[in-house]
Amino acid sequence: MLRKITLLISFLLVVSTLSTTAQVKNVQKEAEQQGTKRINHKIDEGIDSGFDKIEDGIGSLFGKKKKKKKNQPQTEEVSTESESQTAENGIEKTNEPQMDVQWSKFDFVPGDEVIFEDGPDVMEENGEFPSRWDLEQGQVEIAQVNGETVMIFLDGGKIMPYLKNANEDYLPDVFTIEFDYYTPKDGNRLSFYLTDTKHQRSSETQEFEVTPIRVSTPDGNYVQHSDRDYSYYENGCWTHVSLAYTNGKLKVYLDDTRLINIPHYEHNPSGFTIYPYFAKAADDKAFYVKNVRIAKGGVKYYDRVLNEGKIVCNGIRFDVNKATLKPESMGPINKIFELMQKQPDLKFSVEGHTDSDGDDAKNQTLSEQRAKTVMDQLITMGISADRLSSKGFGESQPVADNGTAEGKANNRRVEFVKF
């Protein structure tokens, strides 16, 4: 043992002398020939090599395991230095930061003033052209599908809202558009335009192409739904399309997922046109469209509470004559939830209202059930039950004329009244 120690000390002295000599030699002579950068590299290599040899020698004296060289795969034989990077309880540490990501893929909130609405109405006659629309080309008729009144596109069919001011820009600076459409088995895409292609011919063409799995913008770019592929609609399916425009900012959603988010849309939306070019009744490729709504945007929820003491939501939707929430209702409900989280002293009475269609007593019961459904949803999401109550008013408190489709749409609402 004494002999080994003597040899190690001698080795250390030799290495120290070599390192010092190398540094003097490099600085005085080689710097002039090869440059400072190369000299420093050689010095580093010499010192690293010396340290490795010293460590190996000390390790052999005290029974340490040999440290793995760089770029060699890790095995169970790791050095004490590597072991020091392991956290308590055997959990390996990592330099990657833990990210608390909060991101909503569905933040759509419908406008609060409906300016065009078509279900179509149940009183529309089967086989006739839909009365609230105008036609540019193709063939579109009213039909009943699984008990619901829809528009059926038989031969392409390009339609737009039938409005007195159709040749003008009738879309406000803040608006939303929604509709449901059915893609048939092996069906192709549907197009919609943010212009009236029949009456606003001087306007820019703003065609968006949609399928149940992707959206294509006017410039030809498309965004794919991350959770869907062709198999999603190979046998046909319904899709809810929603669009929100706010002073140049444009978002497009499929069902409950945002796909398009344009911060500065270069065109001016002026109207609305629907055109499923590939619809062919003869080949069993008919498209169906229903629940079309264009609404003027509104004030932020918190500002409404401060100014009016309540929030009026006609974007919370339910199945027909039921209290079952539709998926697109989660946009406004999520906003109410976020508001109540940020304002812990805020309490709401959730109040349901209906239009005048149907029996008074049934409307009263339905409004109560729907209000309770919304309240229960917020409680399920984490809002304390003592901050919420619910009640229904049926058709007794209209805010618009029940004689028009738009008036009925504005009367079918859920209000959040501060208490």
Tab-separated table of C-alpha atoms in Angstrom:
chain	number	residue	atom	x	y	z
A	1	MET	CA	0.000	0.000	0.000
A	2	LEU	CA	2.805	2.429	0.912
A	3	ARG	CA	4.367	1.758	-2.459
A	4	LYS	CA	1.090	2.579	-4.263
A	5	ILE	CA	0.725	5.843	-2.417
A	6	THR	CA	4.323	6.803	-3.218
A	7	LEU	CA	3.747	6.067	-6.918
A	8	LEU	CA	0.526	8.112	-6.962
A	9	ILE	CA	2.208	11.152	-5.399
A	10	SER	CA	5.021	10.915	-7.939
A	11	PHE	CA	2.440	10.686	-10.728
A	12	LEU	CA	0.639	13.793	-9.510
A	13	LEU	CA	3.879	15.778	-9.446
A	14	VAL	CA	4.709	14.698	-12.995
A	15	VAL	CA	1.238	15.633	-14.299
A	16	SER	CA	1.410	19.009	-12.601
A	17	THR	CA	4.825	19.703	-14.153
A	18	LEU	CA	3.600	18.623	-17.627
A	19	SER	CA	0.553	20.859	-17.419
A	20	THR	CA	2.639	23.870	-16.406
A	21	THR	CA	5.157	23.210	-19.160
A	22	ALA	CA	2.385	22.798	-21.726
A	23	GLN	CA	0.858	26.103	-20.770
A	24	VAL	CA	4.209	27.954	-21.044
A	25	LYS	CA	5.024	26.348	-24.363
A	26	ASN	CA	1.626	27.092	-25.848
A	27	VAL	CA	1.613	30.732	-24.815
A	28	GLN	CA	5.147	31.556	-25.981
A	29	LYS	CA	5.455	29.644	-29.232
A	30	GLU	CA	2.345	27.966	-30.594
A	31	ALA	CA	0.095	31.000	-30.240
A	32	GLU	CA	2.063	32.719	-33.009
A	33	GLN	CA	1.720	29.694	-35.312
A	34	GLN	CA	-1.767	28.275	-34.794
A	35	GLY	CA	-3.823	30.860	-32.881
A	36	THR	CA	-5.118	31.208	-29.394
A	37	LYS	CA	-8.297	29.196	-29.962
A	38	ARG	CA	-6.452	25.995	-30.934
A	39	ILE	CA	-3.953	26.354	-28.031
A	40	ASN	CA	-6.719	26.658	-25.448
A	41	HIS	CA	-8.352	23.563	-26.891
A	42	LYS	CA	-5.144	21.527	-26.497
A	43	ILE	CA	-4.601	22.769	-22.945
A	44	ASP	CA	-8.145	21.756	-22.018
A	45	GLU	CA	-7.619	18.306	-23.498
A	46	GLY	CA	-4.386	17.863	-21.536
A	47	ILE	CA	-5.922	18.957	-18.242
A	48	ASP	CA	-9.055	16.825	-18.758
A	49	SER	CA	-6.890	13.805	-19.525
A	50	GLY	CA	-4.814	14.399	-16.421
A	51	PHE	CA	-7.875	14.728	-14.220
A	52	ASP	CA	-9.358	11.538	-15.654
A	53	LYS	CA	-6.173	9.595	-14.860
A	54	ILE	CA	-5.997	11.006	-11.335
A	55	GLU	CA	-9.649	10.128	-10.716
A	56	ASP	CA	-9.106	6.593	-12.006
A	57	GLY	CA	-6.081	6.158	-9.730
A	58	ILE	CA	-7.890	7.438	-6.619
A	59	GLY	CA	-10.915	5.322	-7.474
A	60	SER	CA	-8.804	2.153	-7.606
A	61	LEU	CA	-7.355	2.894	-4.155
A	62	PHE	CA	-10.772	3.361	-2.476
A	63	GLY	CA	-12.744	0.790	-4.459
A	64	LYS	CA	-14.874	3.306	-6.440
A	65	LYS	CA	-16.558	2.220	-9.661
A	66	LYS	CA	-15.158	3.680	-12.833
A	67	LYS	CA	-17.056	6.710	-14.168
A	68	LYS	CA	-18.577	6.288	-17.597
A	69	LYS	CA	-16.971	8.269	-20.363
A	70	LYS	CA	-18.934	10.914	-22.216
A	71	ASN	CA	-21.367	9.752	-24.918
A	72	GLN	CA	-21.397	6.195	-23.566
A	73	PRO	CA	-24.862	4.752	-22.821
A	74	GLN	CA	-25.894	4.780	-19.161
A	75	THR	CA	-26.071	1.463	-17.321
A	76	GLU	CA	-26.800	0.562	-13.725
A	77	GLU	CA	-23.158	1.398	-12.912
A	78	VAL	CA	-23.353	5.131	-12.383
A	79	SER	CA	-20.910	7.352	-10.546
A	80	THR	CA	-21.482	9.081	-7.251
A	81	GLU	CA	-21.831	12.364	-9.175
A	82	SER	CA	-24.686	10.935	-11.269
A	83	GLU	CA	-26.357	9.567	-8.166
A	84	SER	CA	-26.314	13.046	-6.631
A	85	GLN	CA	-28.683	14.165	-9.419
A	86	THR	CA	-31.348	11.749	-8.211
A	87	ALA	CA	-34.068	13.190	-5.992
A	88	GLU	CA	-35.339	11.661	-2.803
A	89	ASN	CA	-37.446	8.461	-2.968
A	90	GLY	CA	-35.682	7.387	-6.147
A	91	ILE	CA	-37.344	9.954	-8.456
A	92	GLU	CA	-34.923	11.225	-11.044
A	93	LYS	CA	-34.601	14.990	-11.329
A	94	THR	CA	-34.896	16.742	-14.658
A	95	ASN	CA	-33.941	20.154	-15.932
A	96	GLU	CA	-37.219	20.420	-17.885
A	97	PRO	CA	-39.557	22.925	-16.174
A	98	GLN	CA	-43.021	21.809	-15.136
A	99	MET	CA	-45.521	23.851	-17.160
A	100	ASP	CA	-48.957	24.736	-15.815
A	101	VAL	CA	-50.728	25.215	-19.159
A	102	GLN	CA	-54.223	26.711	-19.262
A	103	TRP	CA	-55.623	26.872	-22.787
A	104	SER	CA	-59.186	26.851	-24.008
A	105	LYS	CA	-59.944	25.358	-27.395
A	106	PHE	CA	-63.530	26.588	-27.242
A	107	ASP	CA	-64.092	30.201	-26.207
A	108	PHE	CA	-66.996	30.967	-28.530
A	109	VAL	CA	-69.710	33.220	-27.110
A	110	PRO	CA	-72.654	34.051	-29.428
A	111	GLY	CA	-73.612	37.651	-30.064
A	112	ASP	CA	-76.378	38.910	-27.797
A	113	GLU	CA	-78.688	40.435	-30.450
A	114	VAL	CA	-79.983	38.093	-33.151
A	115	ILE	CA	-80.260	39.816	-36.544
A	116	PHE	CA	-81.103	36.724	-38.629
A	117	GLU	CA	-82.479	33.372	-37.466
A	118	ASP	CA	-83.838	30.389	-39.360
A	119	GLY	CA	-84.437	26.906	-37.943
A	120	PRO	CA	-86.183	26.503	-40.438
A	121	ASP	CA	-89.578	27.124	-38.860
A	122	VAL	CA	-91.743	24.040	-38.295
A	123	MET	CA	-94.502	25.736	-40.315
A	124	GLU	CA	-92.379	25.676	-43.486
A	125	GLU	CA	-94.030	23.429	-46.069
A	126	ASN	CA	-92.207	20.263	-47.055
A	127	GLY	CA	-90.867	20.403	-50.620
A	128	GLU	CA	-90.972	24.193	-50.901
A	129	PHE	CA	-88.024	26.567	-51.154
A	130	PRO	CA	-87.138	27.955	-47.673
A	131	SER	CA	-89.003	31.257	-47.365
A	132	ARG	CA	-86.314	33.174	-45.463
A	133	TRP	CA	-83.611	32.623	-48.082
A	134	ASP	CA	-82.719	33.727	-51.585
A	135	LEU	CA	-81.278	31.435	-54.275
A	136	GLU	CA	-78.421	32.087	-56.698
A	137	GLN	CA	-78.136	28.632	-58.274
A	138	GLY	CA	-78.895	24.956	-57.749
A	139	GLN	CA	-81.820	23.511	-55.810
A	140	VAL	CA	-82.711	23.751	-52.102
A	141	GLU	CA	-85.960	22.621	-50.442
A	142	ILE	CA	-87.564	22.066	-47.050
A	143	ALA	CA	-87.534	18.507	-45.694
A	144	GLN	CA	-88.092	16.619	-42.449
A	145	VAL	CA	-85.214	14.499	-41.204
A	146	ASN	CA	-85.692	12.428	-38.048
A	147	GLY	CA	-88.574	14.663	-37.061
A	148	GLU	CA	-86.686	17.950	-37.581
A	149	THR	CA	-87.309	20.560	-40.260
A	150	VAL	CA	-84.167	21.164	-42.322
A	151	MET	CA	-83.025	22.625	-45.634
A	152	ILE	CA	-81.971	19.917	-48.081
A	153	PHE	CA	-79.410	20.824	-50.767
A	154	LEU	CA	-80.161	18.682	-53.802
A	155	ASP	CA	-78.112	20.053	-56.685
A	156	GLY	CA	-75.317	22.165	-55.295
A	157	GLY	CA	-77.534	25.006	-54.156
A	158	LYS	CA	-76.139	28.423	-53.265
A	159	ILE	CA	-78.342	30.431	-50.887
A	160	MET	CA	-78.138	33.613	-48.811
A	161	PRO	CA	-80.461	35.332	-46.282
A	162	TYR	CA	-83.417	37.079	-47.913
A	163	LEU	CA	-83.026	40.631	-46.569
A	164	LYS	CA	-84.241	44.029	-47.754
A	165	ASN	CA	-80.728	45.442	-47.455
A	166	ALA	CA	-78.996	42.405	-48.965
A	167	ASN	CA	-76.978	44.534	-51.396
A	168	GLU	CA	-75.437	46.473	-48.477
A	169	ASP	CA	-72.871	45.439	-45.877
A	170	TYR	CA	-75.267	44.124	-43.223
A	171	LEU	CA	-72.686	42.505	-40.934
A	172	PRO	CA	-71.659	44.699	-37.959
A	173	ASP	CA	-68.108	45.216	-36.689
A	174	VAL	CA	-68.710	42.540	-34.049
A	175	PHE	CA	-70.836	39.528	-35.004
A	176	THR	CA	-71.180	35.761	-34.800
A	177	ILE	CA	-72.539	33.212	-37.288
A	178	GLU	CA	-73.622	29.654	-36.480
A	179	PHE	CA	-75.200	26.767	-38.355
A	180	ASP	CA	-75.476	22.971	-38.261
A	181	TYR	CA	-74.913	20.908	-41.389
A	182	TYR	CA	-75.009	17.229	-42.238
A	183	THR	CA	-72.297	15.672	-44.378
A	184	PRO	CA	-73.640	12.525	-46.138
A	185	LYS	CA	-71.780	9.235	-46.296
A	186	ASP	CA	-68.605	9.729	-48.331
A	187	GLY	CA	-69.678	13.367	-48.781
A	188	ASN	CA	-67.359	16.195	-49.710
A	189	ARG	CA	-66.939	19.714	-48.345
A	190	LEU	CA	-69.351	22.590	-47.763
A	191	SER	CA	-68.432	26.197	-48.544
A	192	PHE	CA	-69.650	29.351	-46.882
A	193	TYR	CA	-68.848	32.934	-47.842
A	194	LEU	CA	-68.614	36.101	-45.750
A	195	THR	CA	-70.303	38.024	-48.544
A	196	ASP	CA	-73.642	37.792	-50.341
A	197	THR	CA	-72.468	36.347	-53.662
A	198	LYS	CA	-75.715	37.251	-55.444
A	199	HIS	CA	-76.356	40.819	-54.295
A	200	GLN	CA	-72.857	42.006	-53.346
A	201	ARG	CA	-71.004	41.075	-56.529
A	202	SER	CA	-68.491	43.880	-56.121
A	203	SER	CA	-67.412	42.504	-52.754
A	204	GLU	CA	-64.328	40.397	-52.215
A	205	THR	CA	-64.743	36.633	-52.479
A	206	GLN	CA	-64.267	35.173	-49.020
A	207	GLU	CA	-64.803	31.431	-49.334
A	208	PHE	CA	-64.287	29.088	-46.381
A	209	GLU	CA	-64.415	25.345	-46.993
A	210	VAL	CA	-65.385	23.040	-44.147
A	211	THR	CA	-65.623	19.327	-43.560
A	212	PRO	CA	-66.252	17.672	-40.192
A	213	ILE	CA	-62.477	17.403	-39.707
A	214	ARG	CA	-60.964	20.615	-41.100
A	215	VAL	CA	-61.474	24.258	-42.135
A	216	SER	CA	-59.903	25.965	-45.145
A	217	THR	CA	-59.499	29.769	-45.291
A	218	PRO	CA	-59.851	32.001	-48.410
A	219	ASP	CA	-56.087	32.024	-48.945
A	220	GLY	CA	-56.060	28.241	-49.368
A	221	ASN	CA	-54.608	27.306	-45.980
A	222	TYR	CA	-56.443	24.727	-43.906
A	223	VAL	CA	-56.341	23.545	-40.317
A	224	GLN	CA	-57.036	19.937	-39.369
A	225	HIS	CA	-58.978	18.912	-36.280
A	226	SER	CA	-56.380	17.216	-34.081
A	227	ASP	CA	-58.737	14.504	-32.796
A	228	ARG	CA	-60.426	13.519	-36.052
A	229	ASP	CA	-59.665	11.800	-39.341
A	230	TYR	CA	-61.779	10.690	-42.300
A	231	SER	CA	-63.269	7.773	-40.344
A	232	TYR	CA	-65.056	10.333	-38.161
A	233	TYR	CA	-67.611	11.032	-40.896
A	234	GLU	CA	-67.277	8.143	-43.331
A	235	ASN	CA	-70.897	7.184	-42.558
A	236	GLY	CA	-72.159	10.783	-42.414
A	237	CYS	CA	-72.515	13.130	-39.416
A	238	TRP	CA	-73.809	16.485	-38.156
A	239	THR	CA	-71.311	19.287	-37.462
A	240	HIS	CA	-71.853	22.605	-35.685
A	241	VAL	CA	-69.939	25.480	-37.309
A	242	SER	CA	-69.497	28.769	-35.461
A	243	LEU	CA	-67.639	31.918	-36.415
A	244	ALA	CA	-66.783	34.998	-34.355
A	245	TYR	CA	-65.629	38.294	-35.851
A	246	THR	CA	-64.491	41.181	-33.615
A	247	ASN	CA	-63.140	44.308	-35.311
A	248	GLY	CA	-60.816	42.380	-37.627
A	249	LYS	CA	-60.155	39.342	-35.435
A	250	LEU	CA	-61.659	36.146	-36.827
A	251	LYS	CA	-62.165	32.733	-35.216
A	252	VAL	CA	-63.803	29.617	-36.689
A	253	TYR	CA	-64.880	26.563	-34.685
A	254	LEU	CA	-66.019	23.028	-35.475
A	255	ASP	CA	-68.291	21.755	-32.725
A	256	ASP	CA	-66.425	22.529	-29.471
A	257	THR	CA	-62.947	23.123	-30.920
A	258	ARG	CA	-61.386	26.305	-32.321
A	259	LEU	CA	-59.491	25.678	-35.568
A	260	ILE	CA	-58.967	29.142	-37.075
A	261	ASN	CA	-57.661	32.144	-35.134
A	262	ILE	CA	-56.738	35.100	-37.366
A	263	PRO	CA	-55.698	38.247	-35.440
A	264	HIS	CA	-55.966	40.596	-38.450
A	265	TYR	CA	-58.388	39.416	-41.124
A	266	GLU	CA	-57.575	41.301	-44.331
A	267	HIS	CA	-61.090	41.308	-45.806
A	268	ASN	CA	-64.309	43.058	-44.832
A	269	PRO	CA	-67.149	40.596	-44.088
A	270	SER	CA	-70.314	42.012	-45.627
A	271	GLY	CA	-72.853	39.180	-45.927
A	272	PHE	CA	-73.369	35.413	-45.754
A	273	THR	CA	-73.759	32.623	-48.334
A	274	ILE	CA	-73.943	28.822	-47.988
A	275	TYR	CA	-72.858	26.578	-50.876
A	276	PRO	CA	-72.356	22.788	-50.624
A	277	TYR	CA	-71.181	22.446	-54.218
A	278	PHE	CA	-70.979	18.636	-54.144
A	279	ALA	CA	-74.552	18.061	-52.914
A	280	LYS	CA	-76.235	15.610	-55.309
A	281	ALA	CA	-79.596	14.064	-54.443
A	282	ALA	CA	-79.397	11.499	-57.278
A	283	ASP	CA	-76.231	10.023	-55.811
A	284	ASP	CA	-77.577	10.128	-52.238
A	285	LYS	CA	-75.173	12.973	-51.501
A	286	ALA	CA	-77.692	15.537	-50.243
A	287	PHE	CA	-76.493	17.964	-47.561
A	288	TYR	CA	-78.780	19.211	-44.766
A	289	VAL	CA	-78.526	22.588	-43.023
A	290	LYS	CA	-80.415	23.883	-39.966
A	291	ASN	CA	-80.194	26.328	-37.038
A	292	VAL	CA	-78.649	29.246	-38.934
A	293	ARG	CA	-78.121	32.311	-36.749
A	294	ILE	CA	-76.368	35.648	-37.296
A	295	ALA	CA	-76.024	37.814	-34.193
A	296	LYS	CA	-74.553	41.155	-33.335
A	297	GLY	CA	-71.770	40.940	-30.746
A	298	GLY	CA	-72.096	42.393	-27.277
A	299	VAL	CA	-70.376	43.794	-24.221
A	300	LYS	CA	-68.077	41.718	-22.028
A	301	TYR	CA	-69.879	39.813	-19.285
A	302	TYR	CA	-68.333	41.686	-16.361
A	303	ASP	CA	-69.242	45.049	-17.882
A	304	ARG	CA	-72.820	43.872	-18.288
A	305	VAL	CA	-72.999	42.944	-14.613
A	306	LEU	CA	-71.659	46.349	-13.583
A	307	ASN	CA	-73.983	48.285	-15.901
A	308	GLU	CA	-77.161	46.201	-15.847
A	309	GLY	CA	-76.823	43.856	-12.875
A	310	LYS	CA	-77.313	40.831	-15.098
A	311	ILE	CA	-75.988	38.896	-18.090
A	312	VAL	CA	-78.378	37.844	-20.869
A	313	CYS	CA	-77.318	34.724	-22.798
A	314	ASN	CA	-79.249	33.474	-25.822
A	315	GLY	CA	-76.264	31.334	-26.797
A	316	ILE	CA	-77.034	28.663	-24.202
A	317	ARG	CA	-78.885	26.050	-26.266
A	318	PHE	CA	-80.933	22.983	-25.409
A	319	ASP	CA	-82.414	20.059	-27.300
A	320	VAL	CA	-85.914	20.768	-28.611
A	321	ASN	CA	-88.479	20.742	-25.772
A	322	LYS	CA	-85.838	19.380	-23.388
A	323	ALA	CA	-83.465	20.681	-20.719
A	324	THR	CA	-80.440	18.880	-22.175
A	325	LEU	CA	-77.539	21.230	-22.944
A	326	LYS	CA	-76.098	21.263	-26.443
A	327	PRO	CA	-72.261	21.170	-26.704
A	328	GLU	CA	-72.041	24.709	-28.120
A	329	SER	CA	-73.580	26.007	-24.883
A	330	MET	CA	-70.286	25.491	-23.072
A	331	GLY	CA	-68.772	28.636	-24.584
A	332	PRO	CA	-70.930	31.104	-22.600
A	333	ILE	CA	-71.092	28.795	-19.583
A	334	ASN	CA	-67.290	28.683	-19.456
A	335	LYS	CA	-67.214	32.502	-19.536
A	336	ILE	CA	-69.669	32.700	-16.617
A	337	PHE	CA	-67.554	30.181	-14.715
A	338	GLU	CA	-64.360	32.177	-15.316
A	339	LEU	CA	-66.082	35.379	-14.223
A	340	MET	CA	-67.300	33.802	-10.981
A	341	GLN	CA	-63.833	32.436	-10.288
A	342	LYS	CA	-62.270	35.885	-10.687
A	343	GLN	CA	-65.042	37.569	-8.668
A	344	PRO	CA	-65.530	35.330	-5.602
A	345	ASP	CA	-68.212	37.613	-4.107
A	346	LEU	CA	-70.403	37.397	-7.218
A	347	LYS	CA	-73.656	35.448	-6.840
A	348	PHE	CA	-76.211	34.710	-9.570
A	349	SER	CA	-79.822	33.744	-9.891
A	350	VAL	CA	-79.965	31.603	-13.051
A	351	GLU	CA	-83.276	32.400	-14.773
A	352	GLY	CA	-84.788	30.623	-17.784
A	353	HIS	CA	-87.083	32.162	-20.423
A	354	THR	CA	-88.851	30.744	-23.486
A	355	ASP	CA	-90.636	32.085	-26.555
A	356	SER	CA	-94.433	31.890	-26.866
A	357	ASP	CA	-94.623	28.712	-28.940
A	358	GLY	CA	-96.457	25.865	-27.234
A	359	ASP	CA	-98.408	25.542	-24.025
A	360	ASP	CA	-97.910	28.168	-21.292
A	361	ALA	CA	-97.650	25.653	-18.462
A	362	LYS	CA	-95.169	23.472	-20.351
A	363	ASN	CA	-93.042	26.508	-21.159
A	364	GLN	CA	-92.999	27.454	-17.478
A	365	THR	CA	-91.832	23.985	-16.449
A	366	LEU	CA	-89.299	23.839	-19.276
A	367	SER	CA	-87.792	27.204	-18.311
A	368	GLU	CA	-87.392	26.051	-14.697
A	369	GLN	CA	-85.732	22.790	-15.756
A	370	ARG	CA	-83.335	24.545	-18.119
A	371	ALA	CA	-82.293	27.113	-15.511
A	372	LYS	CA	-81.591	24.317	-13.029
A	373	THR	CA	-79.545	22.427	-15.631
A	374	VAL	CA	-77.285	25.451	-16.139
A	375	MET	CA	-76.955	26.013	-12.392
A	376	ASP	CA	-76.048	22.341	-11.823
A	377	GLN	CA	-73.451	22.523	-14.595
A	378	LEU	CA	-71.697	25.458	-12.895
A	379	ILE	CA	-71.777	23.653	-9.544
A	380	THR	CA	-70.284	20.560	-11.182
A	381	MET	CA	-67.482	22.744	-12.569
A	382	GLY	CA	-66.602	23.965	-9.067
A	383	ILE	CA	-68.799	26.965	-8.202
A	384	SER	CA	-70.136	26.764	-4.641
A	385	ALA	CA	-73.851	25.979	-4.502
A	386	ASP	CA	-74.511	28.861	-2.084
A	387	ARG	CA	-73.525	31.326	-4.840
A	388	LEU	CA	-76.286	30.141	-7.201
A	389	SER	CA	-80.039	29.734	-7.359
A	390	SER	CA	-82.415	29.009	-10.249
A	391	LYS	CA	-85.920	29.884	-11.380
A	392	GLY	CA	-87.984	29.973	-14.562
A	393	PHE	CA	-90.386	32.500	-16.055
A	394	GLY	CA	-91.617	30.626	-19.115
A	395	GLU	CA	-92.909	33.011	-21.809
A	396	SER	CA	-94.080	35.684	-19.363
A	397	GLN	CA	-91.199	38.151	-19.837
A	398	PRO	CA	-90.475	38.590	-23.576
A	399	VAL	CA	-87.824	41.084	-24.658
A	400	ALA	CA	-88.734	41.001	-28.363
A	401	ASP	CA	-91.654	40.364	-30.714
A	402	ASN	CA	-92.642	36.677	-30.771
A	403	GLY	CA	-94.043	37.257	-34.266
A	404	THR	CA	-90.590	36.970	-35.915
A	405	ALA	CA	-87.925	34.260	-35.886
A	406	GLU	CA	-85.350	36.748	-34.599
A	407	GLY	CA	-87.702	37.907	-31.833
A	408	LYS	CA	-88.313	34.337	-30.704
A	409	ALA	CA	-84.563	33.671	-30.697
A	410	ASN	CA	-83.966	36.677	-28.447
A	411	ASN	CA	-86.757	35.570	-26.103
A	412	ARG	CA	-85.286	32.081	-25.710
A	413	ARG	CA	-82.593	32.996	-23.225
A	414	VAL	CA	-80.925	32.334	-19.894
A	415	GLU	CA	-80.252	35.307	-17.639
A	416	PHE	CA	-77.715	35.505	-14.820
A	417	VAL	CA	-79.073	38.065	-12.369
A	418	LYS	CA	-76.786	39.339	-9.630
A	419	PHE	CA	-78.042	38.996	-6.050
